[in-house]
Amino acid sequence: MQIILTGTGTSQGVPVINCKCEVCRSENTYDKRLRTSAIVKFQDTTLLIDAGPDLRQQLLAHPVERIDAILITHPHHDHIGGMDDLRPFFFRQKKPLDIYAGEETRKAIQKKYYYAFDENPYPGAPQFNLIQLENRAFTINNHQILPIYAWHGKMPVWGFRFGNFAYLTDIKEISEEEQAKLQNLDVLVLSALHHKKHHSHLSLSEALALIKKVNPAKAYLTHISHEMGKYEKIKKILPKNVFLGYDGLEIKT
Ligand SMILES: [Zn+2]
Ligand SMILES: [Zn+2]
């Protein structure tokens, strides 16, 4: 399995428009972050996790032949705002794209992309086949996916485990029961916003505490704000099995 972090930035991306901080002015490409998204590739299957507003750029940078399904974590714009740009895959694959999402996300997609659900859709409109996520394992082309249920402030958010790899973004709280699904991981991708406390995101210290508790062999941080600090500076203060994610990072398990 191969995982590509196609975006590792928080909702405004990094640099933030008009911001003059040292991170936003940095020339290091590791300090430039598109909105958070990932590609998960098996030999015969390609999945996308989230489809935010930078999707087009991300798939031009990391071309994939086809997309078998899109897993959506939650309905915030930075995770669903690029779904119209999935049209080339719909045109090529000639069938509605399978979108796995929780109930709130399904409603948000139907509202945001109302024209895709018209009875007589405009011929160029994308078509989505919305599939309800339940809190139990399911398969796509025989690959087992275990959903993980967590909280993003007051909003439910879904993470996913594929074999010994798990991906959890935009979380703040996760029950002991759901944490049990994060045992014996080779790789955990986990969101960490910045250093201060936040109502709906784990801070760096909260993310590190959760990583220490579930103890994956390696963890990569994502959904990072410009307030985290520069890549070169922060990577030096992390525990030895924890790495700052960056756009384009490829992980093999
Ligand atoms: Zn987000
Ligand atoms: Zn969010």
CSV table of N, CA, C and O in Angstrom, one decimal, residues 75-171:
chain,number,residue,atom,x,y,z
A,75,PRO,N,-18.0,17.4,6.6
A,75,PRO,CA,-18.5,18.3,5.5
A,75,PRO,C,-17.9,19.7,5.4
A,75,PRO,O,-18.4,20.5,4.7
A,76,HIS,N,-16.8,19.9,6.2
A,76,HIS,CA,-16.2,21.3,6.0
A,76,HIS,C,-15.7,21.5,4.6
A,76,HIS,O,-15.2,20.6,3.9
A,77,HIS,N,-15.8,22.8,4.2
A,77,HIS,CA,-15.4,23.2,2.8
A,77,HIS,C,-14.0,22.7,2.4
A,77,HIS,O,-13.8,22.3,1.3
A,78,ASP,N,-13.1,22.8,3.3
A,78,ASP,CA,-11.7,22.4,3.0
A,78,ASP,C,-11.6,20.8,2.8
A,78,ASP,O,-10.5,20.4,2.4
A,79,HIS,N,-12.7,20.1,3.0
A,79,HIS,CA,-12.7,18.7,2.7
A,79,HIS,C,-13.6,18.2,1.6
A,79,HIS,O,-13.5,17.1,1.1
A,80,ILE,N,-14.6,19.1,1.2
A,80,ILE,CA,-15.5,18.7,0.1
A,80,ILE,C,-15.6,19.8,-1.0
A,80,ILE,O,-16.3,19.5,-2.0
A,81,GLY,N,-14.8,20.9,-0.8
A,81,GLY,CA,-15.0,22.0,-1.8
A,81,GLY,C,-14.5,21.8,-3.2
A,81,GLY,O,-14.7,22.7,-4.0
A,82,GLY,N,-13.8,20.6,-3.5
A,82,GLY,CA,-13.3,20.4,-4.8
A,82,GLY,C,-13.9,19.3,-5.6
A,82,GLY,O,-13.4,18.8,-6.6
A,83,MET,N,-15.1,18.9,-5.1
A,83,MET,CA,-15.7,17.7,-5.7
A,83,MET,C,-16.1,17.8,-7.1
A,83,MET,O,-16.1,16.9,-7.9
A,84,ASP,N,-16.4,19.1,-7.6
A,84,ASP,CA,-16.8,19.3,-9.0
A,84,ASP,C,-15.6,18.9,-9.9
A,84,ASP,O,-15.7,18.5,-11.0
A,85,ASP,N,-14.4,19.1,-9.3
A,85,ASP,CA,-13.2,18.8,-10.1
A,85,ASP,C,-12.9,17.3,-10.2
A,85,ASP,O,-11.9,16.9,-10.8
A,86,LEU,N,-13.8,16.5,-9.7
A,86,LEU,CA,-13.7,15.0,-10.0
A,86,LEU,C,-14.3,14.6,-11.3
A,86,LEU,O,-14.3,13.5,-11.7
A,87,ARG,N,-14.9,15.6,-12.1
A,87,ARG,CA,-15.5,15.3,-13.3
A,87,ARG,C,-14.7,14.5,-14.3
A,87,ARG,O,-15.2,13.6,-15.0
A,88,PRO,N,-13.4,14.8,-14.5
A,88,PRO,CA,-12.6,14.0,-15.5
A,88,PRO,C,-12.7,12.5,-15.2
A,88,PRO,O,-12.7,11.7,-16.1
A,89,PHE,N,-12.8,12.2,-13.9
A,89,PHE,CA,-12.9,10.7,-13.6
A,89,PHE,C,-14.3,10.2,-13.9
A,89,PHE,O,-14.4,9.1,-14.3
A,90,PHE,N,-15.3,11.0,-13.6
A,90,PHE,CA,-16.6,10.6,-14.0
A,90,PHE,C,-16.8,10.4,-15.5
A,90,PHE,O,-17.3,9.4,-16.0
A,91,PHE,N,-16.2,11.4,-16.3
A,91,PHE,CA,-16.3,11.3,-17.7
A,91,PHE,C,-15.6,10.0,-18.2
A,91,PHE,O,-16.1,9.3,-19.1
A,92,ARG,N,-14.4,9.7,-17.6
A,92,ARG,CA,-13.6,8.6,-18.1
A,92,ARG,C,-14.1,7.3,-17.6
A,92,ARG,O,-14.1,6.3,-18.4
A,93,GLN,N,-14.6,7.2,-16.4
A,93,GLN,CA,-15.0,5.9,-15.8
A,93,GLN,C,-16.5,5.6,-16.2
A,93,GLN,O,-17.0,4.5,-16.0
A,94,LYS,N,-17.2,6.7,-16.7
A,94,LYS,CA,-18.6,6.5,-17.2
A,94,LYS,C,-19.5,5.9,-16.2
A,94,LYS,O,-20.5,5.2,-16.6
A,95,LYS,N,-19.3,6.2,-14.9
A,95,LYS,CA,-20.4,5.8,-14.0
A,95,LYS,C,-20.2,6.8,-12.8
A,95,LYS,O,-19.1,7.3,-12.5
A,96,PRO,N,-21.3,7.0,-12.0
A,96,PRO,CA,-21.3,7.9,-10.9
A,96,PRO,C,-20.1,7.5,-9.9
A,96,PRO,O,-19.9,6.3,-9.7
A,97,LEU,N,-19.5,8.5,-9.4
A,97,LEU,CA,-18.3,8.1,-8.5
A,97,LEU,C,-18.9,7.8,-7.1
A,97,LEU,O,-19.7,8.4,-6.5
A,98,ASP,N,-18.3,6.7,-6.5
A,98,ASP,CA,-18.7,6.2,-5.2
A,98,ASP,C,-18.1,7.1,-4.1
A,98,ASP,O,-16.9,7.3,-4.0
A,99,ILE,N,-19.0,7.8,-3.3
A,99,ILE,CA,-18.6,8.7,-2.3
A,99,ILE,C,-19.0,8.1,-1.0
A,99,ILE,O,-20.3,8.0,-0.7
A,100,TYR,N,-18.1,7.7,-0.1
A,100,TYR,CA,-18.5,7.2,1.2
A,100,TYR,C,-18.4,8.4,2.2
A,100,TYR,O,-17.4,9.0,2.4
A,101,ALA,N,-19.6,8.6,2.9
A,101,ALA,CA,-19.6,9.7,3.8
A,101,ALA,C,-20.7,9.5,4.9
A,101,ALA,O,-21.6,8.7,4.7
A,102,GLY,N,-20.5,10.2,6.0
A,102,GLY,CA,-21.5,10.2,7.1
A,102,GLY,C,-22.7,11.0,6.7
A,102,GLY,O,-22.7,11.7,5.6
A,103,GLU,N,-23.7,10.9,7.5
A,103,GLU,CA,-25.0,11.5,7.2
A,103,GLU,C,-24.9,13.0,6.9
A,103,GLU,O,-25.5,13.5,5.9
A,104,GLU,N,-24.3,13.7,7.8
A,104,GLU,CA,-24.2,15.2,7.7
A,104,GLU,C,-23.4,15.6,6.4
A,104,GLU,O,-23.8,16.6,5.8
A,105,THR,N,-22.4,14.8,6.1
A,105,THR,CA,-21.6,15.1,4.9
A,105,THR,C,-22.5,14.8,3.7
A,105,THR,O,-22.4,15.6,2.7
A,106,ARG,N,-23.2,13.8,3.7
A,106,ARG,CA,-24.1,13.5,2.5
A,106,ARG,C,-25.1,14.6,2.3
A,106,ARG,O,-25.3,15.0,1.1
A,107,LYS,N,-25.7,15.1,3.4
A,107,LYS,CA,-26.6,16.2,3.2
A,107,LYS,C,-25.9,17.5,2.7
A,107,LYS,O,-26.4,18.2,1.8
A,108,ALA,N,-24.7,17.7,3.2
A,108,ALA,CA,-23.9,18.9,2.7
A,108,ALA,C,-23.6,18.8,1.3
A,108,ALA,O,-23.6,19.8,0.5
A,109,ILE,N,-23.2,17.6,0.8
A,109,ILE,CA,-22.8,17.4,-0.6
A,109,ILE,C,-24.1,17.6,-1.5
A,109,ILE,O,-24.0,18.3,-2.5
A,110,GLN,N,-25.2,17.1,-1.0
A,110,GLN,CA,-26.4,17.3,-1.8
A,110,GLN,C,-26.8,18.7,-2.0
A,110,GLN,O,-27.3,19.2,-3.0
A,111,LYS,N,-26.5,19.5,-0.9
A,111,LYS,CA,-26.8,21.0,-1.0
A,111,LYS,C,-25.8,21.7,-1.8
A,111,LYS,O,-26.2,22.5,-2.7
A,112,LYS,N,-24.6,21.5,-1.6
A,112,LYS,CA,-23.5,22.2,-2.2
A,112,LYS,C,-23.4,21.9,-3.7
A,112,LYS,O,-23.2,22.8,-4.5
A,113,TYR,N,-23.6,20.7,-4.1
A,113,TYR,CA,-23.6,20.2,-5.5
A,113,TYR,C,-25.0,19.8,-5.9
A,113,TYR,O,-25.1,18.8,-6.6
A,114,TYR,N,-26.0,20.7,-5.6
A,114,TYR,CA,-27.4,20.4,-5.9
A,114,TYR,C,-27.6,20.0,-7.4
A,114,TYR,O,-28.4,19.1,-7.7
A,115,TYR,N,-26.8,20.6,-8.3
A,115,TYR,CA,-27.0,20.4,-9.7
A,115,TYR,C,-26.5,19.0,-10.1
A,115,TYR,O,-27.0,18.5,-11.2
A,116,ALA,N,-25.8,18.3,-9.3
A,116,ALA,CA,-25.3,16.9,-9.6
A,116,ALA,C,-26.5,15.9,-9.3
A,116,ALA,O,-26.4,14.8,-9.7
A,117,PHE,N,-27.5,16.4,-8.5
A,117,PHE,CA,-28.6,15.5,-8.1
A,117,PHE,C,-29.9,15.9,-8.8
A,117,PHE,O,-30.9,15.4,-8.4
A,118,ASP,N,-29.8,16.8,-9.8
A,118,ASP,CA,-31.0,17.1,-10.5
A,118,ASP,C,-31.6,15.9,-11.2
A,118,ASP,O,-30.9,15.0,-11.6
A,119,GLU,N,-32.9,15.9,-11.4
A,119,GLU,CA,-33.5,14.8,-12.2
A,119,GLU,C,-33.0,14.7,-13.6
A,119,GLU,O,-32.8,13.6,-14.1
A,120,ASN,N,-32.9,15.9,-14.2
A,120,ASN,CA,-32.3,15.9,-15.5
A,120,ASN,C,-31.0,16.8,-15.5
A,120,ASN,O,-31.1,18.0,-15.8
A,121,PRO,N,-29.9,16.2,-15.0
A,121,PRO,CA,-28.7,17.0,-14.8
A,121,PRO,C,-28.2,17.6,-16.1
A,121,PRO,O,-28.3,17.0,-17.2
A,122,TYR,N,-27.6,18.8,-16.0
A,122,TYR,CA,-26.8,19.4,-17.1
A,122,TYR,C,-25.8,18.3,-17.6
A,122,TYR,O,-25.2,17.7,-16.7
A,123,PRO,N,-25.6,18.2,-18.9
A,123,PRO,CA,-24.8,17.1,-19.4
A,123,PRO,C,-23.4,17.1,-18.8
A,123,PRO,O,-22.7,16.0,-18.7
A,124,GLY,N,-22.8,18.2,-18.5
A,124,GLY,CA,-21.4,18.3,-18.0
A,124,GLY,C,-21.3,18.1,-16.5
A,124,GLY,O,-20.2,18.1,-15.9
A,125,ALA,N,-22.5,17.9,-15.8
A,125,ALA,CA,-22.4,17.8,-14.3
A,125,ALA,C,-21.8,16.5,-13.9
A,125,ALA,O,-22.0,15.5,-14.5
A,126,PRO,N,-21.1,16.5,-12.7
A,126,PRO,CA,-20.6,15.2,-12.2
A,126,PRO,C,-21.8,14.4,-11.6
A,126,PRO,O,-22.8,15.0,-11.3
A,127,GLN,N,-21.6,13.2,-11.4
A,127,GLN,CA,-22.6,12.4,-10.7
A,127,GLN,C,-21.9,11.6,-9.6
A,127,GLN,O,-20.9,11.0,-9.8
A,128,PHE,N,-22.6,11.7,-8.5
A,128,PHE,CA,-22.0,11.0,-7.3
A,128,PHE,C,-23.0,10.0,-6.7
A,128,PHE,O,-24.2,10.2,-6.7
A,129,ASN,N,-22.4,8.8,-6.4
A,129,ASN,CA,-23.2,7.8,-5.7
A,129,ASN,C,-22.9,7.8,-4.2
A,129,ASN,O,-21.8,7.4,-3.8
A,130,LEU,N,-23.7,8.5,-3.5
A,130,LEU,CA,-23.5,8.6,-2.0
A,130,LEU,C,-23.7,7.4,-1.3
A,130,LEU,O,-24.8,6.8,-1.3
A,131,ILE,N,-22.7,6.9,-0.5
A,131,ILE,CA,-22.9,5.7,0.2
A,131,ILE,C,-22.7,6.0,1.7
A,131,ILE,O,-21.7,6.6,2.1
A,132,GLN,N,-23.6,5.6,2.5
A,132,GLN,CA,-23.6,5.9,4.0
A,132,GLN,C,-22.5,5.2,4.7
A,132,GLN,O,-22.4,3.9,4.6
A,133,LEU,N,-21.6,5.9,5.4
A,133,LEU,CA,-20.7,5.2,6.3
A,133,LEU,C,-21.4,4.7,7.6
A,133,LEU,O,-22.1,5.5,8.2
A,134,GLU,N,-21.1,3.5,8.0
A,134,GLU,CA,-21.6,3.0,9.2
A,134,GLU,C,-20.4,2.6,10.1
A,134,GLU,O,-19.3,2.4,9.5
A,135,ASN,N,-20.6,2.5,11.4
A,135,ASN,CA,-19.4,2.2,12.2
A,135,ASN,C,-19.1,0.7,12.2
A,135,ASN,O,-19.1,0.1,13.2
A,136,ARG,N,-18.8,0.2,11.0
A,136,ARG,CA,-18.4,-1.2,10.9
A,136,ARG,C,-17.5,-1.3,9.6
A,136,ARG,O,-17.7,-0.5,8.7
A,137,ALA,N,-16.7,-2.3,9.6
A,137,ALA,CA,-15.8,-2.5,8.5
A,137,ALA,C,-16.6,-2.7,7.2
A,137,ALA,O,-17.7,-3.3,7.2
A,138,PHE,N,-16.0,-2.3,6.1
A,138,PHE,CA,-16.6,-2.6,4.7
A,138,PHE,C,-15.4,-2.8,3.8
A,138,PHE,O,-14.3,-2.6,4.1
A,139,THR,N,-15.8,-3.2,2.6
A,139,THR,CA,-14.7,-3.5,1.6
A,139,THR,C,-14.9,-2.7,0.3
A,139,THR,O,-16.0,-2.5,-0.1
A,140,ILE,N,-13.8,-2.4,-0.3
A,140,ILE,CA,-13.8,-1.8,-1.7
A,140,ILE,C,-12.9,-2.7,-2.4
A,140,ILE,O,-11.7,-2.8,-2.1
A,141,ASN,N,-13.3,-3.3,-3.5
A,141,ASN,CA,-12.5,-4.3,-4.3
A,141,ASN,C,-11.7,-5.2,-3.4
A,141,ASN,O,-10.5,-5.4,-3.5
A,142,ASN,N,-12.4,-5.8,-2.4
A,142,ASN,CA,-11.8,-6.7,-1.4
A,142,ASN,C,-10.8,-6.1,-0.5
A,142,ASN,O,-10.1,-6.9,0.3
A,143,HIS,N,-10.6,-4.8,-0.4
A,143,HIS,CA,-9.7,-4.2,0.6
A,143,HIS,C,-10.6,-3.8,1.7
A,143,HIS,O,-11.5,-3.0,1.6
A,144,GLN,N,-10.2,-4.3,2.9
A,144,GLN,CA,-11.0,-3.9,4.1
A,144,GLN,C,-10.7,-2.5,4.6
A,144,GLN,O,-9.5,-2.2,4.8
A,145,ILE,N,-11.7,-1.8,4.9
A,145,ILE,CA,-11.6,-0.5,5.5
A,145,ILE,C,-12.4,-0.4,6.8
A,145,ILE,O,-13.6,-0.8,6.8
A,146,LEU,N,-11.7,0.0,7.8
A,146,LEU,CA,-12.4,0.1,9.1
A,146,LEU,C,-12.6,1.6,9.5
A,146,LEU,O,-11.6,2.3,9.7
A,147,PRO,N,-13.9,2.0,9.5
A,147,PRO,CA,-14.1,3.4,9.9
A,147,PRO,C,-13.8,3.6,11.4
A,147,PRO,O,-14.0,2.7,12.2
A,148,ILE,N,-13.4,4.8,11.7
A,148,ILE,CA,-13.1,5.2,13.1
A,148,ILE,C,-13.9,6.5,13.3
A,148,ILE,O,-13.8,7.4,12.6
A,149,TYR,N,-14.7,6.5,14.4
A,149,TYR,CA,-15.6,7.5,14.7
A,149,TYR,C,-15.0,8.5,15.7
A,149,TYR,O,-14.6,8.0,16.8
A,150,ALA,N,-14.9,9.7,15.4
A,150,ALA,CA,-14.3,10.7,16.3
A,150,ALA,C,-15.1,12.0,16.3
A,150,ALA,O,-16.1,12.1,15.6
A,151,TRP,N,-14.7,13.0,17.1
A,151,TRP,CA,-15.4,14.3,17.2
A,151,TRP,C,-14.5,15.4,16.8
A,151,TRP,O,-13.3,15.5,17.3
A,152,HIS,N,-15.0,16.3,16.0
A,152,HIS,CA,-14.3,17.5,15.5
A,152,HIS,C,-15.1,18.7,16.2
A,152,HIS,O,-16.0,19.2,15.6
A,153,GLY,N,-14.8,19.0,17.5
A,153,GLY,CA,-15.7,19.8,18.2
A,153,GLY,C,-17.1,19.1,18.3
A,153,GLY,O,-17.1,18.0,18.8
A,154,LYS,N,-18.1,19.8,17.9
A,154,LYS,CA,-19.5,19.2,18.0
A,154,LYS,C,-19.8,18.4,16.8
A,154,LYS,O,-20.9,17.8,16.7
A,155,MET,N,-19.0,18.3,15.8
A,155,MET,CA,-19.3,17.6,14.6
A,155,MET,C,-18.6,16.2,14.5
A,155,MET,O,-17.4,16.1,14.8
A,156,PRO,N,-19.4,15.2,14.2
A,156,PRO,CA,-18.7,13.9,14.0
A,156,PRO,C,-17.8,13.9,12.8
A,156,PRO,O,-18.0,14.6,11.8
A,157,VAL,N,-16.7,13.1,13.0
A,157,VAL,CA,-15.7,13.1,11.9
A,157,VAL,C,-15.3,11.6,11.8
A,157,VAL,O,-15.2,10.9,12.8
A,158,TRP,N,-15.1,11.1,10.5
A,158,TRP,CA,-14.7,9.8,10.3
A,158,TRP,C,-13.2,9.7,9.9
A,158,TRP,O,-12.7,10.5,9.1
A,159,GLY,N,-12.5,8.7,10.6
A,159,GLY,CA,-11.2,8.4,10.2
A,159,GLY,C,-11.2,7.0,9.6
A,159,GLY,O,-12.3,6.3,9.6
A,160,PHE,N,-10.1,6.5,9.1
A,160,PHE,CA,-10.1,5.2,8.4
A,160,PHE,C,-8.9,4.4,8.7
A,160,PHE,O,-7.8,5.0,8.7
A,161,ARG,N,-9.1,3.1,8.9
A,161,ARG,CA,-7.9,2.2,9.0
A,161,ARG,C,-7.9,1.2,7.8
A,161,ARG,O,-8.9,0.6,7.5
A,162,PHE,N,-6.7,1.1,7.2
A,162,PHE,CA,-6.5,0.2,6.1
A,162,PHE,C,-5.3,-0.7,6.5
A,162,PHE,O,-4.2,-0.2,6.6
A,163,GLY,N,-5.6,-2.0,6.9
A,163,GLY,CA,-4.5,-2.8,7.4
A,163,GLY,C,-3.8,-2.1,8.6
A,163,GLY,O,-4.5,-1.7,9.5
A,164,ASN,N,-2.5,-1.9,8.5
A,164,ASN,CA,-1.8,-1.3,9.6
A,164,ASN,C,-1.5,0.2,9.4
A,164,ASN,O,-0.6,0.7,10.0
A,165,PHE,N,-2.3,0.8,8.6
A,165,PHE,CA,-2.2,2.2,8.4
A,165,PHE,C,-3.6,2.9,8.8
A,165,PHE,O,-4.6,2.4,8.4
A,166,ALA,N,-3.5,4.0,9.5
A,166,ALA,CA,-4.8,4.7,9.8
A,166,ALA,C,-4.6,6.2,9.6
A,166,ALA,O,-3.5,6.7,9.7
A,167,TYR,N,-5.7,6.8,9.2
A,167,TYR,CA,-5.7,8.2,8.9
A,167,TYR,C,-6.8,8.9,9.6
A,167,TYR,O,-8.0,8.6,9.5
A,168,LEU,N,-6.5,9.9,10.4
A,168,LEU,CA,-7.5,10.7,11.2
A,168,LEU,C,-7.2,12.2,11.1
A,168,LEU,O,-6.1,12.6,11.6
A,169,THR,N,-8.1,12.9,10.5
A,169,THR,CA,-7.8,14.3,10.5
A,169,THR,C,-9.0,15.1,11.1
A,169,THR,O,-10.1,14.5,11.2
A,170,ASP,N,-8.8,16.3,11.5
A,170,ASP,CA,-9.8,17.2,12.0
A,170,ASP,C,-10.5,16.6,13.3
A,170,ASP,O,-11.7,16.6,13.4
A,171,ILE,N,-9.7,16.0,14.1
A,171,ILE,CA,-10.3,15.4,15.3
A,171,ILE,C,-9.9,16.2,16.6
A,171,ILE,O,-8.9,16.9,16.6
